[in-house]
PDB file of N, CA and C in Angstrom:
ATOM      1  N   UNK A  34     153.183  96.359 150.526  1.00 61.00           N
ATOM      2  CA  UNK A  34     153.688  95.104 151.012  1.00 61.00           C
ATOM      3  C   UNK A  34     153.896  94.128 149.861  1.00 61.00           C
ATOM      4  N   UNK A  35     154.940  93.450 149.930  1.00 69.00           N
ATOM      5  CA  UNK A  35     155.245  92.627 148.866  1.00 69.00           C
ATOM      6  C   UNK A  35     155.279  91.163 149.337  1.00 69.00           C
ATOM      7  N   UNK A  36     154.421  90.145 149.066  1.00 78.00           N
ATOM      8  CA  UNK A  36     153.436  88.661 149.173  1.00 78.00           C
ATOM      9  C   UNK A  36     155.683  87.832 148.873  1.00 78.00           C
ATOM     10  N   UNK A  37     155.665  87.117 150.065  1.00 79.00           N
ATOM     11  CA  UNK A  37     156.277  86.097 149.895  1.00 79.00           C
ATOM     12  C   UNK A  37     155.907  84.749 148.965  1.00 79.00           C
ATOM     13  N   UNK A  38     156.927  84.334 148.360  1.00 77.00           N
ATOM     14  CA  UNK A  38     156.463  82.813 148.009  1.00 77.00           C
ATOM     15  C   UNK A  38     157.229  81.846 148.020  1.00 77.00           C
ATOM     16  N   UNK A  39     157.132  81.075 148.984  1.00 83.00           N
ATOM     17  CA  UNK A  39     157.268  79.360 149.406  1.00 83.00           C
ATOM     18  C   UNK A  39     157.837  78.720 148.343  1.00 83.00           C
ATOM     19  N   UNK A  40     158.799  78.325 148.105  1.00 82.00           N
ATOM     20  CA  UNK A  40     158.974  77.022 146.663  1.00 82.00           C
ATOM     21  C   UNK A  40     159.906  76.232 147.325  1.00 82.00           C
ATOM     22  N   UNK A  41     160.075  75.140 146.723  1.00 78.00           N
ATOM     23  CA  UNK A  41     161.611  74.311 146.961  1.00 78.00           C
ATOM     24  C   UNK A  41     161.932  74.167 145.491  1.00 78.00           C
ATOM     25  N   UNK A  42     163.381  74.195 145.621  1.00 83.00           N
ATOM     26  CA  UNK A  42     163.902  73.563 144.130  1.00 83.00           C
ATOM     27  C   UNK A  42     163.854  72.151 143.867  1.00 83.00           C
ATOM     28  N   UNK A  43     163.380  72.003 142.831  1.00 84.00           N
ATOM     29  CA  UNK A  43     163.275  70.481 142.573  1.00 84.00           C
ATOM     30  C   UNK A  43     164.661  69.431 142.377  1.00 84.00           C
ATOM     31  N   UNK A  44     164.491  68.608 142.695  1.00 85.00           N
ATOM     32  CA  UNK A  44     165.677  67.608 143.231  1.00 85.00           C
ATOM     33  C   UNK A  44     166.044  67.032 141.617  1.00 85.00           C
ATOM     34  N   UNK A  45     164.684  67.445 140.455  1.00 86.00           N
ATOM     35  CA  UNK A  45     164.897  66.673 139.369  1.00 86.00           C
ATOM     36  C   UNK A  45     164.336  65.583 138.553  1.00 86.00           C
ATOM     37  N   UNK A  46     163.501  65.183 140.128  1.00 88.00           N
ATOM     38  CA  UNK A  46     162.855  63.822 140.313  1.00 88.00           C
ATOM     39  C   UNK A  46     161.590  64.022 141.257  1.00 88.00           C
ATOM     40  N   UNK A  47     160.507  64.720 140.503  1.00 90.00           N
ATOM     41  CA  UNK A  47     159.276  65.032 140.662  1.00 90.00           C
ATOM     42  C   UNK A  47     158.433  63.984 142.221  1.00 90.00           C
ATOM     43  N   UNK A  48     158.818  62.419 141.825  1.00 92.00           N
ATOM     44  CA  UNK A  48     158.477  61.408 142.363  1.00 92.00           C
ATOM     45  C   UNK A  48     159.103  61.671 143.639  1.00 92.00           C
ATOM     46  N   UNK A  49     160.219  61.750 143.799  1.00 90.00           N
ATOM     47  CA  UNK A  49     161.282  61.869 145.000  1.00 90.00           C
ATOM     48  C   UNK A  49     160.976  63.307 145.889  1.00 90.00           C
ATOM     49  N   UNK A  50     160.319  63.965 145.269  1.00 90.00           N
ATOM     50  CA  UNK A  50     160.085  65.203 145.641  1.00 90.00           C
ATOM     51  C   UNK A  50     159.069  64.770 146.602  1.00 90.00           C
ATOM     52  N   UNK A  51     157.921  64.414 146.031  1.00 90.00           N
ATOM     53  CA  UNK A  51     156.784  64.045 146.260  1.00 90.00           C
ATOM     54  C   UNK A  51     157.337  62.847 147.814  1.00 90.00           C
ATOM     55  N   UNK A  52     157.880  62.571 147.769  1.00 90.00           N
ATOM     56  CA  UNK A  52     158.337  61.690 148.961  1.00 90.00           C
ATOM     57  C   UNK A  52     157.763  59.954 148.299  1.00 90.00           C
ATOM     58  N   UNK A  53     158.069  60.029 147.649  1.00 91.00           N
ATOM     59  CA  UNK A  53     157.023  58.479 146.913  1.00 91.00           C
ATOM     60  C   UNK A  53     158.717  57.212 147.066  1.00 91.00           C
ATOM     61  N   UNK A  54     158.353  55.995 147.441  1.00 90.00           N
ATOM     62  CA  UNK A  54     158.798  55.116 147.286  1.00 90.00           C
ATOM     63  C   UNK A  54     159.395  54.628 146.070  1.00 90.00           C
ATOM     64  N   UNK A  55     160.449  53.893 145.546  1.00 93.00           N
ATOM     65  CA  UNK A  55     160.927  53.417 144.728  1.00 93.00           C
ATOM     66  C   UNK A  55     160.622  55.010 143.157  1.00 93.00           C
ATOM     67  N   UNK A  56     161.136  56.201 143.530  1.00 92.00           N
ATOM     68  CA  UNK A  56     161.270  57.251 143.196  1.00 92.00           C
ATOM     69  C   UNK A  56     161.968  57.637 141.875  1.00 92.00           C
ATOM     70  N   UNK A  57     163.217  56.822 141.792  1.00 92.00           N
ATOM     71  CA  UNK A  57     164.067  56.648 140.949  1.00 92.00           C
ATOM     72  C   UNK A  57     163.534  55.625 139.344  1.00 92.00           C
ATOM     73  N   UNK A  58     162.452  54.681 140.222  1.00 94.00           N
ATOM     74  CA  UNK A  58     162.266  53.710 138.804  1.00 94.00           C
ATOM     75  C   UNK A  58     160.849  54.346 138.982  1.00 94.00           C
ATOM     76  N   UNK A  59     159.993  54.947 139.245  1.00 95.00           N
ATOM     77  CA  UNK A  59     158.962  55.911 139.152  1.00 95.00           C
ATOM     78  C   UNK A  59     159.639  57.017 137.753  1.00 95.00           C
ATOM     79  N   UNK A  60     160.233  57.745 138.232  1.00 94.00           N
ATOM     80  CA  UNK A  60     161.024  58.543 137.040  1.00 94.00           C
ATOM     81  C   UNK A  60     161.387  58.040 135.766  1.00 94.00           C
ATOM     82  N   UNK A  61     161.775  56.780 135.739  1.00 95.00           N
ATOM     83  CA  UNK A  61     162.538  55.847 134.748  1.00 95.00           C
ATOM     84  C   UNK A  61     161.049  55.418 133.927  1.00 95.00           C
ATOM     85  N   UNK A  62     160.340  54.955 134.253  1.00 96.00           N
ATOM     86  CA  UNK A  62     158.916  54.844 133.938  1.00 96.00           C
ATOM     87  C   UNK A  62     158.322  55.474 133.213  1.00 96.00           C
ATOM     88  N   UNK A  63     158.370  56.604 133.916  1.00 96.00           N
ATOM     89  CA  UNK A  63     157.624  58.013 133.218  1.00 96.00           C
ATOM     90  C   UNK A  63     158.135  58.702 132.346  1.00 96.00           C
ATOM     91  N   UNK A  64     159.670  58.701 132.093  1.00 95.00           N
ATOM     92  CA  UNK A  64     160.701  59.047 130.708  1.00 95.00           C
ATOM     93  C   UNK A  64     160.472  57.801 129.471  1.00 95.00           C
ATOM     94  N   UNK A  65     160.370  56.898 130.131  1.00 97.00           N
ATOM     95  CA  UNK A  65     160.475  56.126 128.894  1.00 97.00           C
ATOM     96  C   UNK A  65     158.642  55.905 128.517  1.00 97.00           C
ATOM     97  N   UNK A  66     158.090  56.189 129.002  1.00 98.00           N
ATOM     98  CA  UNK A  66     156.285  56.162 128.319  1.00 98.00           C
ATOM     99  C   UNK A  66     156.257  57.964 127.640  1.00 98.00           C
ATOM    100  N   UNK A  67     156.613  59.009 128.293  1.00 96.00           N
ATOM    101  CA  UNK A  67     156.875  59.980 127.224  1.00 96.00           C
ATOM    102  C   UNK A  67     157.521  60.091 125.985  1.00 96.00           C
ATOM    103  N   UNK A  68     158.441  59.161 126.051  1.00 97.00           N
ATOM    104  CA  UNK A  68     159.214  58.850 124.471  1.00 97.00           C
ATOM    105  C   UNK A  68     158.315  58.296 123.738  1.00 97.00           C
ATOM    106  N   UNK A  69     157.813  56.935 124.103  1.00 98.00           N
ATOM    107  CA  UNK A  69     156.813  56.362 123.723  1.00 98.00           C
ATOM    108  C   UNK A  69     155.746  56.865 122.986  1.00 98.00           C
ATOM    109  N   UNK A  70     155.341  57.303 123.840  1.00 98.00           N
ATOM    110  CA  UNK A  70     154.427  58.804 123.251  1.00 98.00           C
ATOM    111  C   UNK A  70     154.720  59.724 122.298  1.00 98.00           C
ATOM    112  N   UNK A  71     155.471  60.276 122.336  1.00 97.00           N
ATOM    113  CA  UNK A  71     156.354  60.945 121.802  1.00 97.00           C
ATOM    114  C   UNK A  71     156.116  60.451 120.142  1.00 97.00           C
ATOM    115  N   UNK A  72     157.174  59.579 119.915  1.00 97.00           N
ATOM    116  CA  UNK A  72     157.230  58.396 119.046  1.00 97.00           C
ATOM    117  C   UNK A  72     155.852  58.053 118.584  1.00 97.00           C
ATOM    118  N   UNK A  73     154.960  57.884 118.849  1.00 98.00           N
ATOM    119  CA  UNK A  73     153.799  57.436 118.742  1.00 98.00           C
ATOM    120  C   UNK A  73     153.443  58.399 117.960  1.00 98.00           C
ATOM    121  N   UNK A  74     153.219  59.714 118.148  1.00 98.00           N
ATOM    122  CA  UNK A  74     152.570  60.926 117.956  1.00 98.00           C
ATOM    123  C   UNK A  74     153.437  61.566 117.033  1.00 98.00           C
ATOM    124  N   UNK A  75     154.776  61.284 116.882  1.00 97.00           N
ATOM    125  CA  UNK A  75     155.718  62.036 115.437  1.00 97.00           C
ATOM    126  C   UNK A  75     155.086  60.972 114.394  1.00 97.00           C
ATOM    127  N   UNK A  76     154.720  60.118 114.491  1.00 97.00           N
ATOM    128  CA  UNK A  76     154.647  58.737 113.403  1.00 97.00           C
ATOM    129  C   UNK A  76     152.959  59.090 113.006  1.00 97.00           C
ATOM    130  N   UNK A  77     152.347  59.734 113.783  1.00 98.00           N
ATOM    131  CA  UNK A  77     150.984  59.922 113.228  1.00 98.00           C
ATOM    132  C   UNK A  77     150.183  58.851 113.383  1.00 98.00           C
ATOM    133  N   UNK A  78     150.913  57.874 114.543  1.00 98.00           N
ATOM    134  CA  UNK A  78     149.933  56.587 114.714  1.00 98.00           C
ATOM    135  C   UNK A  78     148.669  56.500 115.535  1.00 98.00           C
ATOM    136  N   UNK A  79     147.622  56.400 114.829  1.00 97.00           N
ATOM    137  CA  UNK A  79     146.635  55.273 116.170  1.00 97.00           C
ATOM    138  C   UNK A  79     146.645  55.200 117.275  1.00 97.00           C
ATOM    139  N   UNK A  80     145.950  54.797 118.364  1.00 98.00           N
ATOM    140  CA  UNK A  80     146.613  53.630 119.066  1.00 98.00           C
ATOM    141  C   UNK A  80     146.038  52.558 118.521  1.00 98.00           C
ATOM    142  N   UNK A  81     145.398  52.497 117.492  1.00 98.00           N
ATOM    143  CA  UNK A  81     145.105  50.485 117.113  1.00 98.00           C
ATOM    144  C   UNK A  81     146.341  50.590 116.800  1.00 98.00           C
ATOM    145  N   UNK A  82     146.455  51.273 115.747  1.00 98.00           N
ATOM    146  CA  UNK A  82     147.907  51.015 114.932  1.00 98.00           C
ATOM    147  C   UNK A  82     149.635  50.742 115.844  1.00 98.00           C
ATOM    148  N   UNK A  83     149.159  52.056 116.573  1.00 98.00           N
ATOM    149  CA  UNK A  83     150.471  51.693 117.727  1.00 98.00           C
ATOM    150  C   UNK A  83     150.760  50.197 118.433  1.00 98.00           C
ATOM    151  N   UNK A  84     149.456  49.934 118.893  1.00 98.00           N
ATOM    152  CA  UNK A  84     149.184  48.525 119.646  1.00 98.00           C
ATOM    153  C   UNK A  84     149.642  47.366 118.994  1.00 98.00           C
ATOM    154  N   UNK A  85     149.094  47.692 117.518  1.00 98.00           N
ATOM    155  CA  UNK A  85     149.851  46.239 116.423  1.00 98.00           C
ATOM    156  C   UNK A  85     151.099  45.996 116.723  1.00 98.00           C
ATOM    157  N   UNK A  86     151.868  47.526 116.191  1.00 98.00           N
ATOM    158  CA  UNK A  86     153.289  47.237 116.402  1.00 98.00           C
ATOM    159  C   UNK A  86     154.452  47.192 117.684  1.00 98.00           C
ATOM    160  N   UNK A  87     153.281  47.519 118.873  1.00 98.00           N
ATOM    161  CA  UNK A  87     153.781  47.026 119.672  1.00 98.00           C
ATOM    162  C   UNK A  87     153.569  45.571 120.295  1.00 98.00           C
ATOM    163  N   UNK A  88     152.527  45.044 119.940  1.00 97.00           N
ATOM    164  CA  UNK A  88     152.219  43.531 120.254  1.00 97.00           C
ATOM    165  C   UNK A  88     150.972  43.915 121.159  1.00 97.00           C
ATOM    166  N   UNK A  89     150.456  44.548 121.657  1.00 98.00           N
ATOM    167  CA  UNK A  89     149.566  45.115 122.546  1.00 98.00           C
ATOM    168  C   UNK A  89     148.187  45.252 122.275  1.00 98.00           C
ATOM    169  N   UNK A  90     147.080  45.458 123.362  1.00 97.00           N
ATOM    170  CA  UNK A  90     146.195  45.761 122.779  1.00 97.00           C
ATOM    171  C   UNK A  90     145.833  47.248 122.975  1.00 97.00           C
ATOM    172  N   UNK A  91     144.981  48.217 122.204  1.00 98.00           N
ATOM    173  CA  UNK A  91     144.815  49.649 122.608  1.00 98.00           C
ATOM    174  C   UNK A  91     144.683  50.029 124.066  1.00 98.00           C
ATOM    175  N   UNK A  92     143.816  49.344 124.943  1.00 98.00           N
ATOM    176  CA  UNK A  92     143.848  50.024 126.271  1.00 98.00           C
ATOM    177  C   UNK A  92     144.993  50.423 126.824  1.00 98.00           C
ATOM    178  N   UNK A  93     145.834  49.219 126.296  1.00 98.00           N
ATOM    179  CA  UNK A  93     147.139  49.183 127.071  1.00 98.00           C
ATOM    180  C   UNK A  93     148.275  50.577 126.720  1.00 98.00           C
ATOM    181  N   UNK A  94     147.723  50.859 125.451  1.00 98.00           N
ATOM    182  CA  UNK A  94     148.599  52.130 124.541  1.00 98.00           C
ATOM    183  C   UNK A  94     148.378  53.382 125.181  1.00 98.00           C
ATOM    184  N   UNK A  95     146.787  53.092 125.511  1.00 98.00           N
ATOM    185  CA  UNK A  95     145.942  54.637 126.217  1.00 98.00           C
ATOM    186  C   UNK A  95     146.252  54.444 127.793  1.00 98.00           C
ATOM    187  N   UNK A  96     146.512  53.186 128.693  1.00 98.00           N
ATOM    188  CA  UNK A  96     147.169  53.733 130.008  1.00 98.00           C
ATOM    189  C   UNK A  96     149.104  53.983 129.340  1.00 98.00           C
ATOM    190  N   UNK A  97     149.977  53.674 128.561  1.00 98.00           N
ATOM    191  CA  UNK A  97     150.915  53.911 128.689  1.00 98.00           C
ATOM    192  C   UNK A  97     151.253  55.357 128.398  1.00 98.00           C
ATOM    193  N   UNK A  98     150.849  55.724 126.902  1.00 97.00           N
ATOM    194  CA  UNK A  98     150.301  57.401 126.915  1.00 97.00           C
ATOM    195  C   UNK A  98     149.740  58.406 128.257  1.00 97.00           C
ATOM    196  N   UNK A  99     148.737  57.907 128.786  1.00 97.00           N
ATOM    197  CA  UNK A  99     147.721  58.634 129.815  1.00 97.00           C
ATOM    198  C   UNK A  99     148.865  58.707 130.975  1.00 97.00           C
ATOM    199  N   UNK A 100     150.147  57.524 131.631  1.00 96.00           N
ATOM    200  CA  UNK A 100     151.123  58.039 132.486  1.00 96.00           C
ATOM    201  C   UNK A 100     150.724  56.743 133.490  1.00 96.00           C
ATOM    202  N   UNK A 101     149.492  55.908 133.445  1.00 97.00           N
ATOM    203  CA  UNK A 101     149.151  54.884 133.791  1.00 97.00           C
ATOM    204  C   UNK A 101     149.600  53.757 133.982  1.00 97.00           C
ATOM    205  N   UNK A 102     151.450  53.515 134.455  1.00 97.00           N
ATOM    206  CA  UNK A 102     151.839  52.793 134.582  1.00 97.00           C
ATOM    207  C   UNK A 102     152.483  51.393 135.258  1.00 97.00           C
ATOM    208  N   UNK A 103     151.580  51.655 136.664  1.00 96.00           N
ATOM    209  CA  UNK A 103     151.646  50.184 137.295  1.00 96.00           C
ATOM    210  C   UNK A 103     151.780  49.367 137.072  1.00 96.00           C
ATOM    211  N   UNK A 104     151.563  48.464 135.796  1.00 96.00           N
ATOM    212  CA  UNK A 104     151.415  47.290 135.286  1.00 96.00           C
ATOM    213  C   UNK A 104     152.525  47.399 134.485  1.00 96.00           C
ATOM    214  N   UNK A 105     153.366  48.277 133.931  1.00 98.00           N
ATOM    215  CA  UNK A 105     154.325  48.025 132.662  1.00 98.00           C
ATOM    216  C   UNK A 105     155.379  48.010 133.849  1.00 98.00           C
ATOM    217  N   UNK A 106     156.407  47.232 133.772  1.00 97.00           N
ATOM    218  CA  UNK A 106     157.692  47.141 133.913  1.00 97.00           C
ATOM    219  C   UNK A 106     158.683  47.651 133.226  1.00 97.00           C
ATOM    220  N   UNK A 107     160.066  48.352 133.562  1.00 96.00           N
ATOM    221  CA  UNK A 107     160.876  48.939 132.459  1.00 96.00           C
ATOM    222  C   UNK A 107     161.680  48.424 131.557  1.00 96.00           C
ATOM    223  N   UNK A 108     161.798  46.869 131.990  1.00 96.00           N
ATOM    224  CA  UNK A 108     162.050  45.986 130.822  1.00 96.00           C
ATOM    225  C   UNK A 108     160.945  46.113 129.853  1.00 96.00           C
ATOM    226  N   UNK A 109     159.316  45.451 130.021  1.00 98.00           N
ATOM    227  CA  UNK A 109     158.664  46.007 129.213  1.00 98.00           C
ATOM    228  C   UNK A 109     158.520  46.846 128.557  1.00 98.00           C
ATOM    229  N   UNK A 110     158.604  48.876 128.814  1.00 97.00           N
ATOM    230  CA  UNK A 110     158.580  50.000 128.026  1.00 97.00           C
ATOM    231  C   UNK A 110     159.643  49.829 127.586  1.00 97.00           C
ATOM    232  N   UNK A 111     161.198  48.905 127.689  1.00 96.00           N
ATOM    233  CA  UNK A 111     161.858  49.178 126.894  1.00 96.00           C
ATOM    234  C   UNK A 111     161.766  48.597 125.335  1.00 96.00           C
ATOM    235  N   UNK A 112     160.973  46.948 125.689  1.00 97.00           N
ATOM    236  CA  UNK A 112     160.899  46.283 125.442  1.00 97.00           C
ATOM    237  C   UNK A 112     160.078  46.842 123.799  1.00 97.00           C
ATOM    238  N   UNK A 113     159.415  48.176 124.078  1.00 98.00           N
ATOM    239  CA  UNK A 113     157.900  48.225 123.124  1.00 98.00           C
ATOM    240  C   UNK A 113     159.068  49.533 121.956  1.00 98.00           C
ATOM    241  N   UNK A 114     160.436  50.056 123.319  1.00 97.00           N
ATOM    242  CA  UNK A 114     160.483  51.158 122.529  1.00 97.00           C
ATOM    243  C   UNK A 114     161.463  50.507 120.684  1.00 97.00           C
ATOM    244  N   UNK A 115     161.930  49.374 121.458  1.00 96.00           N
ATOM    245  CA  UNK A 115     162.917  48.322 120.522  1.00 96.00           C
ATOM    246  C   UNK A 115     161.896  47.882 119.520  1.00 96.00           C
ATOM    247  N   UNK A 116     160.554  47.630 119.454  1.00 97.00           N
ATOM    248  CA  UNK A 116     159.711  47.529 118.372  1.00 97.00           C
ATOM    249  C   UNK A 116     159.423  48.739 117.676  1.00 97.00           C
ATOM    250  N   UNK A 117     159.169  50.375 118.599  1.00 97.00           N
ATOM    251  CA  UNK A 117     159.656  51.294 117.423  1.00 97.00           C
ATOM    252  C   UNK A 117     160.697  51.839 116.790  1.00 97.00           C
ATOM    253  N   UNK A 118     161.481  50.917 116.808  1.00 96.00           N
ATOM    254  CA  UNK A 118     162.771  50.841 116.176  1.00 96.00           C
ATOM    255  C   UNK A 118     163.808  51.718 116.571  1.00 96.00           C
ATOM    256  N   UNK A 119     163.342  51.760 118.167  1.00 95.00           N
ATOM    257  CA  UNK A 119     164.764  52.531 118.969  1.00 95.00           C
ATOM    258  C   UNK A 119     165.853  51.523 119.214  1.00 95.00           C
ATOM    259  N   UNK A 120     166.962  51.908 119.667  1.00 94.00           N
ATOM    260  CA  UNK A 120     167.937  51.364 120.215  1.00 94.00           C
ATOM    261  C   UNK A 120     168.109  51.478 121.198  1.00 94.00           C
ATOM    262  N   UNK A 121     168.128  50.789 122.769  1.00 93.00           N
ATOM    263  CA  UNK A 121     167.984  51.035 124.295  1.00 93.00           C
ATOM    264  C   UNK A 121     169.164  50.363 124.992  1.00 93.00           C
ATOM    265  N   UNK A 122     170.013  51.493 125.210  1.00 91.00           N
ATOM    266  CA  UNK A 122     171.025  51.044 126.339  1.00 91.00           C
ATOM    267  C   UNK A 122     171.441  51.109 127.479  1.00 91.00           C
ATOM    268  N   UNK A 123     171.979  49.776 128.132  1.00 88.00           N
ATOM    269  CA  UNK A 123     171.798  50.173 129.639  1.00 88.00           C
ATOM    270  C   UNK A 123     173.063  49.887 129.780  1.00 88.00           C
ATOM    271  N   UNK A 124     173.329  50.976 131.016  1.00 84.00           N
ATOM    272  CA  UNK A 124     175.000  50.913 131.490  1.00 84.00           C
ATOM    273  C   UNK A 124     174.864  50.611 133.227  1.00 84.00           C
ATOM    274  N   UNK A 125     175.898  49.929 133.455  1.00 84.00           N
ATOM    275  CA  UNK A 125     175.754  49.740 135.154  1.00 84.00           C
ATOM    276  C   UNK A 125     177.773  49.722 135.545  1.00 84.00           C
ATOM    277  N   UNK A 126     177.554  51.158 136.031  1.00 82.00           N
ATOM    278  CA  UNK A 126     178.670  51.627 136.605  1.00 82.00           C
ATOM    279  C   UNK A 126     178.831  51.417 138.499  1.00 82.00           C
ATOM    280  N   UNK A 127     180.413  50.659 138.616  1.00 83.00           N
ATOM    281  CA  UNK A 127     180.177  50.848 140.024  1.00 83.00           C
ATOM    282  C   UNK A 127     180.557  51.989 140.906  1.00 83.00           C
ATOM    283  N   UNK A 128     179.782  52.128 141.841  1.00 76.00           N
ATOM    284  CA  UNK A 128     180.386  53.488 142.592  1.00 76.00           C
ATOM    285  C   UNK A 128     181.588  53.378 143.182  1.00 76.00           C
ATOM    286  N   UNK A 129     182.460  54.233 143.381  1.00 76.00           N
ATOM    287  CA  UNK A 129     183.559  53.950 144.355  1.00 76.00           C
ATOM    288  C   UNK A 129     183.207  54.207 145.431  1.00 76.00           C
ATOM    289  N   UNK A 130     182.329  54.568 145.777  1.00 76.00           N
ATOM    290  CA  UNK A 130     181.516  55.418 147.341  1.00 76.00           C
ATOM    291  C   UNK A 130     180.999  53.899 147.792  1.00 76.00           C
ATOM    292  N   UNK A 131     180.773  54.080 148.928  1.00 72.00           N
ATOM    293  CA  UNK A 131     180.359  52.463 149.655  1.00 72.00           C
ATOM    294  C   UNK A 131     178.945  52.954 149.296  1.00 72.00           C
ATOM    295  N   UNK A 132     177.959  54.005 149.330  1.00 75.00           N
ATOM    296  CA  UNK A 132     176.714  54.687 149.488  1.00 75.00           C
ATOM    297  C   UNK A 132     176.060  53.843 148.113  1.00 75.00           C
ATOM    298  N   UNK A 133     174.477  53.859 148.612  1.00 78.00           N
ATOM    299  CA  UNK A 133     173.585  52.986 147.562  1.00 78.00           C
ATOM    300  C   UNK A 133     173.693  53.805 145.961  1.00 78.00           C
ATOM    301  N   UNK A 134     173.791  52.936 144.859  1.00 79.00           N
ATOM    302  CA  UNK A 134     173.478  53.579 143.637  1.00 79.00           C
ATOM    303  C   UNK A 134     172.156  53.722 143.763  1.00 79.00           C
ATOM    304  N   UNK A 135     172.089  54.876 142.335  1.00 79.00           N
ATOM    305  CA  UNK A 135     170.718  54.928 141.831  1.00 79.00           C
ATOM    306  C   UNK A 135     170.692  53.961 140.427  1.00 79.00           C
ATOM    307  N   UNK A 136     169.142  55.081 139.879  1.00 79.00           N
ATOM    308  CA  UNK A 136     168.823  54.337 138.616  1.00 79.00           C
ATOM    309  C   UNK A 136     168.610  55.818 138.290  1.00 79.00           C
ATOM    310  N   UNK A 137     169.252  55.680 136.947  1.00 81.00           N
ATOM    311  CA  UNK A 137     168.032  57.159 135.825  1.00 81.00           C
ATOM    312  C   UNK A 137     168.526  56.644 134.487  1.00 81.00           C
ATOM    313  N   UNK A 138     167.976  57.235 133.816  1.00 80.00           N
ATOM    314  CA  UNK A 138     168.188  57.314 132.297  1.00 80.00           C
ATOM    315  C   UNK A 138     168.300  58.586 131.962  1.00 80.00           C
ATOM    316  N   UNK A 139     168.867  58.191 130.097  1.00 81.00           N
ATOM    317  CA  UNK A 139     169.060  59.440 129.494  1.00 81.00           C
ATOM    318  C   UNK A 139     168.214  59.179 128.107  1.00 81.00           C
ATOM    319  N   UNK A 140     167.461  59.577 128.318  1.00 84.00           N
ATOM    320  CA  UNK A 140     166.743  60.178 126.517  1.00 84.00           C
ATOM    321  C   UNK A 140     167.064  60.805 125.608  1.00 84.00           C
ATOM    322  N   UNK A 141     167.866  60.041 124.708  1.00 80.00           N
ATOM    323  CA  UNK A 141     168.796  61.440 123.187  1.00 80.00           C
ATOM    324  C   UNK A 141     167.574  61.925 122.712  1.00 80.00           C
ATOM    325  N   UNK A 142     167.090  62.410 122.025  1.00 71.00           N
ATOM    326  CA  UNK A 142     166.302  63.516 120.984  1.00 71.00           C
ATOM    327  C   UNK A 142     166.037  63.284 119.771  1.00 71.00           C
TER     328      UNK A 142
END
C-alpha cells in the first residue's frame, strides 16, 4: 500500500495561506526584515553596532532579526534599510480591473 499525502500549493504568501488578516503587508514585513538581516549579517555587524547605524536600540535589532515585527511599520523597515545604504522603491500602478489591488515587493540580490 502506498500512504497518500495531503498538501496545498502555496499561494506564495505563507501569511495568506495561513488565513491571517492584512496578509499582503504581513509578507511585505517579513521580506524587508530578512534583507535587513541579511545585510546585517554580510557586513559582519553586531547588533550594538547594527542599532547605531540604524538609530535604534539592540532589542529592537534582535525582535527585527528574530521576525518580531508588530511594532515596526514598513515605512519604518524601509526607513532602517536607506541607513544601510540601500535604495527603496515604491511603485503604485493602477489596475484596469475595478477588483481591490494588492501590496508586494520585490527584493534585487
Amino acid at each position: 500500500m502506498s500512504k497518500s499525502i495531503d498538501y496545498e500549493v502555496s499561494s506564495g504568501n505563507v501569511f495568506r495561506d495561513l488565513g491571517l488578516p492584512d496578509a499582503d503587508e504581513l509578507d511585505i514585513k517579513a521580506n524587508l526584515a530578512i534583507k535587513i538581516g541579511k545585510i546585517i549579517a554580510q557586513r559582519g555587524l553586531s547588533q550594538i553596532k547594527a542599532a547605531a547605524v540604524l538609530g535604534i536600540d539592540q532589542p529592537k535589532v534582535s525582535a527585527i532579526v528574530r521576525g518580531r515585527l508588530e511594532k515596526f511599520s514598513i515605512e519604518r523597515l524601509c526607513q532602517f534599510l536607506t541607513r544601510l545604504g540601500c535604495d527603496v522603491n515604491i511603485r503604485v500602478q493602477e489596475k484596469r480591473k475595478s477588483a481591490r489591488g494588492r501590496m508586494r515587493i520585490q527584493i534585487a540580490s
